[in-house]
Coordinates of C-alpha atoms and ligand atoms in Angstrom, one line a residue:
M29 CA 90.6 120.3 113.1
L30 CA 87.7 120.2 110.5
C31 CA 86.2 117.0 111.8
S32 CA 86.3 115.0 115.1
N33 CA 88.0 112.0 113.4
I34 CA 91.0 114.1 112.4
G35 CA 93.8 114.8 114.8
I36 CA 97.6 115.4 115.2
N37 CA 99.7 112.9 117.2
E38 CA 102.9 113.4 119.2
S39 CA 105.1 113.1 116.1
G40 CA 103.2 116.0 114.5
H41 CA 101.5 113.6 112.1
L42 CA 97.9 113.9 111.0
T43 CA 95.7 111.1 112.3
F44 CA 92.5 109.9 110.8
A45 CA 90.1 107.7 112.7
G46 CA 92.9 107.4 115.2
E47 CA 95.5 106.1 112.7
D48 CA 98.8 107.7 111.8
T49 CA 98.3 108.8 108.1
V50 CA 102.1 108.8 107.6
R51 CA 102.2 105.1 108.5
L52 CA 99.3 104.3 106.4
A53 CA 100.8 106.1 103.4
A54 CA 104.1 104.3 103.9
H55 CA 102.3 100.9 103.9
Y56 CA 99.7 101.4 101.2
K57 CA 101.5 104.0 99.1
T58 CA 99.8 107.1 97.6
P59 CA 97.4 108.3 96.3
L60 CA 95.3 106.6 98.8
Y61 CA 91.6 106.8 99.8
L62 CA 90.9 106.2 103.5
M63 CA 87.5 105.5 104.8
D64 CA 86.6 105.6 108.5
E65 CA 84.2 102.7 108.8
D66 CA 83.1 103.6 112.4
R67 CA 82.1 107.1 111.1
I68 CA 80.1 105.6 108.3
R69 CA 78.2 103.4 110.8
E70 CA 77.7 106.3 113.2
N71 CA 76.3 108.4 110.3
C72 CA 73.9 105.6 109.4
R73 CA 72.7 105.4 113.0
V74 CA 72.1 109.1 113.3
Y75 CA 69.6 108.8 110.4
K76 CA 68.1 105.5 111.5
T77 CA 67.5 106.6 115.1
A78 CA 66.3 110.0 114.3
M79 CA 63.9 108.8 111.6
A80 CA 62.5 106.0 113.8
R81 CA 61.9 108.5 116.6
A82 CA 60.5 111.3 114.5
F83 CA 58.5 109.4 111.9
G84 CA 57.8 106.1 113.5
D85 CA 57.6 102.6 112.1
G86 CA 58.0 102.0 108.4
S87 CA 60.2 105.1 107.9
F88 CA 63.8 104.6 107.2
P89 CA 66.9 106.0 105.4
L90 CA 68.2 104.7 102.1
Y91 CA 71.9 105.1 101.5
A92 CA 72.3 106.8 98.1
S93 CA 75.1 104.5 96.9
K94 CA 76.3 106.7 94.0
A95 CA 78.2 108.6 96.7
A96 CA 80.5 105.6 97.2
S97 CA 79.9 102.3 95.7
F98 CA 82.0 99.2 96.3
K99 CA 81.3 95.9 97.9
R100 CA 82.4 96.7 101.4
I101 CA 80.0 99.7 101.6
Y102 CA 77.0 97.6 100.7
A103 CA 78.0 95.0 103.3
I104 CA 78.1 97.8 105.9
M105 CA 74.7 99.0 104.8
Q106 CA 73.3 95.5 105.1
D107 CA 74.8 95.2 108.6
E108 CA 73.4 98.6 109.7
G109 CA 69.9 97.7 108.5
M110 CA 70.0 100.5 105.9
A111 CA 68.0 100.4 102.6
I112 CA 69.9 101.6 99.5
D113 CA 69.4 103.7 96.4
V114 CA 70.9 102.2 93.3
V115 CA 71.0 103.8 89.8
S116 CA 72.5 101.2 87.5
A117 CA 73.0 97.5 86.8
G118 CA 76.5 98.0 88.0
E119 CA 75.5 99.3 91.4
I120 CA 72.9 96.5 91.7
A121 CA 75.5 93.8 90.8
T122 CA 78.0 95.2 93.3
A123 CA 75.3 95.3 96.1
K124 CA 74.2 91.8 95.2
R125 CA 77.7 90.4 95.3
A126 CA 78.2 92.0 98.7
G127 CA 75.2 90.0 99.9
F128 CA 72.8 93.0 100.2
Q129 CA 69.2 91.9 100.4
M130 CA 67.8 93.5 97.3
E131 CA 64.2 93.8 98.6
R132 CA 65.6 96.8 100.4
A133 CA 66.9 98.4 97.3
F134 CA 65.3 101.3 95.4
F135 CA 66.1 101.6 91.7
H136 CA 66.5 105.2 90.6
G137 CA 67.7 106.9 87.4
N138 CA 66.3 109.1 84.7
N139 CA 67.0 106.6 81.9
K140 CA 66.8 103.0 83.0
T141 CA 67.3 101.0 79.9
D142 CA 65.0 98.1 79.1
A143 CA 67.9 95.8 79.9
D144 CA 68.5 97.5 83.3
I145 CA 64.8 97.2 84.1
S146 CA 64.8 93.5 83.3
Y147 CA 68.1 93.0 85.2
A148 CA 66.8 94.8 88.3
M149 CA 63.6 92.8 88.4
A150 CA 65.5 89.5 88.0
A151 CA 67.7 90.7 90.9
N152 CA 64.5 91.2 93.1
V153 CA 65.1 94.9 93.5
G154 CA 62.3 95.8 95.9
Y155 CA 61.2 99.2 94.6
F156 CA 61.5 101.0 91.3
V157 CA 61.4 104.8 91.3
A158 CA 59.8 105.5 87.9
D159 CA 61.1 108.6 86.2
H160 CA 58.5 109.1 83.5
E161 CA 55.5 107.5 81.8
Q162 CA 57.4 105.6 79.1
E163 CA 59.6 104.0 81.7
L164 CA 56.6 103.1 83.8
E165 CA 55.1 101.2 80.9
I166 CA 58.3 99.2 80.4
I167 CA 58.4 98.4 84.1
S168 CA 54.8 97.3 83.8
R169 CA 55.5 95.1 80.8
E170 CA 58.5 93.5 82.5
A171 CA 56.5 92.9 85.7
K172 CA 53.7 91.3 83.6
S173 CA 56.1 89.0 81.8
R174 CA 57.3 87.8 85.2
G175 CA 53.8 87.6 86.6
I176 CA 54.4 90.0 89.5
R177 CA 53.1 93.4 90.7
Q178 CA 56.1 95.7 91.0
K179 CA 56.2 98.2 93.8
V180 CA 56.8 101.7 92.4
L181 CA 57.3 105.2 93.5
L182 CA 56.8 108.0 91.0
R183 CA 59.5 110.6 90.8
L184 CA 58.1 114.1 90.8
T185 CA 59.6 117.5 90.6
P186 CA 58.1 119.8 93.2
G187 CA 59.6 123.0 91.6
I188 CA 62.0 123.9 94.4
D189 CA 65.3 125.8 94.2
P190 CA 67.5 124.3 96.9
H191 CA 70.1 127.1 96.6
T192 CA 73.1 124.8 95.8
Y193 CA 75.2 124.6 92.7
E194 CA 73.4 124.2 89.4
A195 CA 74.8 120.7 88.5
V196 CA 73.1 119.2 91.6
A197 CA 69.9 121.2 91.8
T198 CA 67.3 118.6 90.7
G199 CA 64.0 119.5 92.1
K200 CA 63.2 122.4 89.7
V201 CA 60.4 122.0 87.1
D202 CA 63.0 122.4 84.3
S203 CA 64.9 119.2 85.1
K204 CA 65.9 116.0 83.3
F205 CA 64.6 114.1 86.3
G206 CA 61.0 113.2 87.1
V207 CA 57.7 114.6 86.2
A208 CA 56.5 118.1 87.1
I209 CA 53.6 118.7 89.4
E210 CA 53.2 122.3 88.2
T211 CA 52.5 121.4 84.6
G212 CA 49.8 118.9 85.4
Q213 CA 51.9 116.1 84.0
A214 CA 52.3 114.4 87.4
E215 CA 48.6 113.8 87.5
N216 CA 48.7 111.9 84.3
F217 CA 51.6 109.9 85.6
V218 CA 49.5 108.8 88.6
R219 CA 46.6 108.0 86.3
L220 CA 48.8 105.8 84.2
A221 CA 50.3 104.0 87.3
L222 CA 46.8 103.3 88.6
S223 CA 45.7 101.9 85.2
L224 CA 48.5 99.4 85.0
P225 CA 47.6 96.1 86.8
N226 CA 51.2 95.0 87.3
I227 CA 52.2 98.3 89.0
R228 CA 51.7 98.7 92.7
L229 CA 51.8 102.5 93.3
M230 CA 53.4 102.9 96.8
G231 CA 53.9 106.7 96.8
Y232 CA 55.9 109.6 95.5
H233 CA 59.5 110.6 95.4
C234 CA 61.4 113.9 95.0
H235 CA 65.0 114.9 95.4
V236 CA 65.5 118.7 95.6
G237 CA 69.3 118.7 95.2
S238 CA 72.6 118.0 97.0
Q239 CA 74.9 119.8 99.4
V240 CA 71.8 121.6 100.8
F241 CA 72.2 123.3 104.1
D242 CA 68.6 124.3 104.6
E243 CA 69.4 126.3 107.7
D244 CA 65.8 127.5 108.3
G245 CA 64.3 124.1 107.2
S246 CA 62.4 125.7 104.4
V247 CA 63.7 123.7 101.5
Y248 CA 62.5 120.3 102.8
H249 CA 59.4 121.7 104.5
D250 CA 58.4 123.3 101.2
A251 CA 59.1 120.1 99.2
A252 CA 57.1 118.1 101.7
K253 CA 54.2 120.5 101.5
I254 CA 54.1 120.4 97.7
M255 CA 54.3 116.7 97.6
L256 CA 51.7 116.1 100.3
T257 CA 49.3 118.6 98.7
F258 CA 49.7 116.7 95.5
A259 CA 49.1 113.4 97.2
A260 CA 46.0 114.7 98.9
D261 CA 44.8 115.9 95.5
M262 CA 45.4 112.5 93.9
K263 CA 43.7 110.8 96.8
R264 CA 40.6 113.0 96.3
K265 CA 40.5 112.9 92.6
L266 CA 41.7 109.4 91.8
G267 CA 41.6 107.5 95.0
A268 CA 45.4 107.0 94.9
D269 CA 46.8 106.1 98.3
M270 CA 50.3 107.1 99.3
Q271 CA 52.1 104.7 101.7
L272 CA 55.5 106.1 101.2
L273 CA 56.8 109.7 100.7
D274 CA 60.5 109.7 99.7
L275 CA 62.0 113.2 100.0
G276 CA 65.4 112.3 98.6
G277 CA 68.8 113.1 99.9
G278 CA 70.9 116.2 99.9
Y279 CA 71.9 117.3 103.4
G280 CA 75.2 119.2 103.2
V281 CA 78.4 118.4 104.9
R282 CA 81.3 120.5 106.1
Y283 CA 84.2 120.7 103.6
T284 CA 85.7 123.7 105.3
D285 CA 85.4 125.5 108.6
A286 CA 83.2 128.1 106.8
D287 CA 80.4 125.5 106.2
P288 CA 77.8 125.1 108.9
A289 CA 77.3 121.8 110.6
V290 CA 73.9 120.4 109.8
D291 CA 72.1 118.9 112.8
I292 CA 70.6 115.9 111.0
A293 CA 68.6 114.7 113.9
A294 CA 67.1 118.2 114.6
N295 CA 66.3 118.7 110.9
I296 CA 64.5 115.3 110.8
E297 CA 62.6 116.2 113.9
S298 CA 61.3 119.5 112.6
L299 CA 60.6 117.9 109.2
A300 CA 58.4 115.3 110.9
E301 CA 56.5 118.0 112.8
A302 CA 55.9 119.9 109.6
I303 CA 54.7 116.7 107.8
R304 CA 52.3 115.9 110.6
S305 CA 50.8 119.3 110.7
I306 CA 50.5 119.5 106.9
C307 CA 48.8 116.1 106.8
C308 CA 46.5 117.2 109.5
E309 CA 45.5 120.3 107.5
L310 CA 45.0 118.3 104.4
G311 CA 43.1 115.5 106.1
L312 CA 45.7 113.1 104.9
S313 CA 47.0 110.1 106.8
V314 CA 50.7 110.5 107.6
P315 CA 52.8 108.4 105.2
A316 CA 55.9 106.6 106.1
V317 CA 58.8 108.9 105.2
L318 CA 62.0 107.9 103.4
L319 CA 65.2 110.0 103.1
E320 CA 68.1 109.2 100.8
P321 CA 71.4 110.5 102.2
G322 CA 74.5 109.8 100.3
R323 CA 77.1 112.5 101.0
S324 CA 76.2 112.9 104.7
I325 CA 76.7 109.2 105.2
V326 CA 80.2 108.9 103.7
A327 CA 81.8 112.3 103.0
D328 CA 83.3 113.0 106.5
A329 CA 84.4 109.3 106.6
G330 CA 86.8 109.9 103.8
M331 CA 90.3 111.4 103.4
T332 CA 92.7 111.2 100.5
L333 CA 96.5 111.1 100.9
Y334 CA 98.9 112.2 98.2
T335 CA 102.6 112.6 98.0
A336 CA 103.8 116.1 97.1
G337 CA 105.9 116.4 94.0
S338 CA 107.6 119.6 92.9
T339 CA 106.7 123.0 94.2
K340 CA 106.7 125.7 91.5
S341 CA 106.8 129.3 92.4
I342 CA 106.0 131.9 89.8
P343 CA 107.2 135.3 91.0
G344 CA 104.3 137.8 91.0
Y345 CA 101.8 135.0 90.4
K346 CA 101.6 132.1 92.7
N347 CA 102.9 128.8 94.0
Y348 CA 101.9 125.4 92.7
V349 CA 102.3 122.2 94.6
S350 CA 101.8 119.1 92.5
V351 CA 100.5 115.9 93.9
D352 CA 100.6 112.3 92.6
G353 CA 96.8 112.2 92.0
G354 CA 94.4 114.8 90.8
M355 CA 91.1 115.1 88.9
T356 CA 91.2 111.4 88.2
D357 CA 90.6 110.6 91.9
N358 CA 88.8 113.8 92.7
P359 CA 87.1 115.7 89.9
R360 CA 85.0 117.8 92.2
Y361 CA 86.9 121.1 92.0
A362 CA 87.3 120.7 88.3
L363 CA 83.5 120.1 87.9
Y364 CA 81.9 122.3 90.6
G365 CA 84.6 124.5 92.1
S366 CA 84.2 122.5 95.3
K367 CA 86.0 123.6 98.4
Y368 CA 88.2 121.3 100.4
T369 CA 90.4 121.5 103.5
V370 CA 94.0 120.4 102.9
Y371 CA 96.7 119.6 105.5
L372 CA 100.4 118.8 105.3
A373 CA 100.0 115.4 107.0
N374 CA 103.6 114.7 108.0
R375 CA 104.2 118.1 109.5
A376 CA 100.7 118.9 110.6
G377 CA 101.7 120.9 113.6
E378 CA 103.8 123.4 111.7
E379 CA 102.7 126.9 110.8
A380 CA 100.7 127.0 107.6
N381 CA 102.0 130.1 106.0
F382 CA 102.8 129.0 102.4
R383 CA 99.9 130.0 100.0
C384 CA 99.6 127.7 97.1
D385 CA 97.3 125.9 94.6
V386 CA 97.4 122.1 95.2
V387 CA 97.2 120.7 91.7
G388 CA 97.0 117.2 90.1
R389 CA 99.3 115.4 87.7
C390 CA 96.9 115.3 84.7
C391 CA 97.6 117.1 81.4
E392 CA 95.0 119.8 81.9
S393 CA 95.2 123.2 83.6
G394 CA 91.8 122.6 85.2
D395 CA 93.2 119.7 87.1
I396 CA 93.2 121.4 90.5
I397 CA 92.4 119.8 93.8
Q398 CA 92.1 123.1 95.6
P399 CA 93.4 126.6 94.9
D400 CA 94.6 129.1 97.4
V401 CA 95.4 126.9 100.4
L402 CA 97.8 127.6 103.3
L403 CA 100.3 124.9 104.2
P404 CA 103.7 124.7 105.7
E405 CA 105.9 124.9 102.6
P406 CA 105.7 121.4 101.1
K407 CA 108.9 119.6 100.1
R408 CA 109.0 116.9 97.5
G409 CA 108.0 113.6 99.3
D410 CA 105.8 115.3 101.9
L411 CA 102.4 113.9 102.5
I412 CA 99.3 116.0 101.6
A413 CA 95.9 115.1 103.0
V414 CA 92.6 116.3 101.5
C415 CA 89.7 115.9 103.9
T416 CA 86.0 115.0 103.5
T417 CA 86.6 113.0 100.3
G418 CA 84.4 110.1 101.2
A419 CA 81.5 111.1 98.9
Y420 CA 81.7 111.3 95.1
N421 CA 85.4 110.9 94.8
Y422 CA 86.1 107.2 94.4
S423 CA 82.7 106.8 92.7
M424 CA 83.5 109.6 90.2
A425 CA 87.2 108.6 89.6
S426 CA 88.4 108.0 86.1
N427 CA 91.5 106.7 84.3
Y428 CA 92.2 109.9 82.4
N429 CA 95.8 109.9 81.2
R430 CA 95.8 106.2 82.0
I431 CA 96.2 106.9 85.7
P432 CA 95.2 103.9 87.8
R433 CA 92.6 104.5 90.5
P434 CA 93.8 104.5 94.1
P435 CA 92.9 101.8 96.6
V436 CA 90.3 102.3 99.3
V437 CA 91.4 101.3 102.8
M438 CA 88.8 101.0 105.6
L439 CA 89.7 102.0 109.1
K440 CA 87.8 100.3 111.8
G441 CA 88.6 100.0 115.5
G442 CA 92.3 100.6 114.9
K443 CA 92.6 98.0 112.1
P444 CA 93.1 99.0 108.5
T445 CA 91.8 96.7 105.8
L446 CA 91.9 96.9 102.1
A447 CA 88.4 97.3 100.6
V448 CA 89.4 98.1 97.0
R449 CA 92.9 97.3 95.8
R450 CA 95.0 99.7 93.7
E451 CA 94.4 99.5 90.0
T452 CA 97.4 98.2 88.0
V453 CA 98.7 98.7 84.5
D454 CA 97.3 95.2 83.7
D455 CA 93.8 96.4 84.8
L456 CA 94.2 99.5 82.6
T457 CA 94.9 97.4 79.5
A458 CA 92.6 94.5 80.4
L459 CA 89.9 95.6 78.0
D460 CA 92.2 96.5 75.1
M461 CA 92.1 93.9 72.3
Ligands
LLP1310 N1 68.6 110.6 95.9 C1 68.7 111.0 94.6 C2 67.6 110.7 93.7 C3 69.9 111.6 94.1 O1 69.9 111.9 92.8 C4 70.9 111.8 95.0 C5 72.2 112.5 94.5 C6 70.8 111.5 96.3 C7 69.6 110.9 96.7 C8 71.9 111.7 97.3 O2 72.2 113.0 97.5 P1 73.3 113.4 98.7 O3 72.7 113.1 100.0 O4 74.5 112.7 98.4 O5 73.4 114.9 98.5 N2 78.5 114.4 92.1 C9 77.9 115.5 92.9 C10 76.7 115.1 93.6 C11 75.6 114.5 92.7 C12 74.4 114.1 93.5 C13 73.5 113.2 92.6 N3 72.3 112.8 93.3 C14 79.0 116.0 93.8 O6 80.1 115.5 93.8 O7 78.7 117.0 94.5

């Protein structure tokens, strides 16, 4: 099976986190998001332990909560001692309502509105990651009005191509995020930060991209080298100290057997060695290091269950199997051509010899969950499971065609609990006047 939390039981049913998916689907109905809470916690611990060991005190992971944002997730992060990355007032409000301690939140985003900035400061968000000069000035103005010195990281673009798909490559010079080092603009950004008395410059941030495999370690090492060289330069020229270096998120996960497994702990270890040796060369004291994993915390903790509808065979062309969800609960194939592994969950042990496209129910030909998969031939009413859907599925879900979003059920120690209930028609019309 693709992942160690997936199995097949004696009834030939697919299991997830030890639970029979057929039983869960019968109880909660489909479409249904499942989240393996134990796996989420394990993934957090891999980062926390490896970072503490490799980088020492003061270094820690932030969970990039855009990957999956709802109250239960923030409660788990609080419990696991994770910090978080938030990008909107909505994520901040959700985290707060879950009881997350906001001093451990980092506020990101390329266009924080004035209202967002004010809201975040009122919510005691610990750190702002300033995206550009104008925004830094608003942060400073807001901090002044509150009589505080706001801790800030400056988001920079190191000019790195992480070799992933275009929509998620963010570290290049030509990017809507951050300020470029290469053009000299980053230096002015630092000058501005140092000149603002209500800003406390803590260090620098970059995020090279997402779903990055970085098998030879070069992407993160190069990013670290560029960032540290810049920091050393700023120290020399402007006396700017760097306490924190935040290298963003991005480690890739296995959506199919063809994807390599990233050894997070080993990557962190080698990154730490590289950082120590670069700092030594530059005569720079080693900063605390932050990483911002989103996908690699929650992706393999997720599975989506659907009920198969009709199977349509077009002679000379192909077979289509329709499910009762689609791009509304998982837009990732439609947006990025993302790969997924699909199983027929109620007959998981049978031979998978029926080639088909698994498609959604939305009025749009691009509403494809995954083309060209092999399954035992599905019959109407069979259960279809799509794996590794824990990241960027629920958080990117929509109500296109007025389709209600599925519930999220957490699986922990053999006990399912509802974390997000299913949307209803009343929810869908709640805003209509
Ligand atoms: N930090 C920053 C500043 C980010 O922008 C992101 C992701 C992360 C951390 C977390 O990256 P991760 O570890 O999850 O790769 N919707 C797309 C992914 C967008 C990623 C946006 N930023 C997808 O479904 O593939």
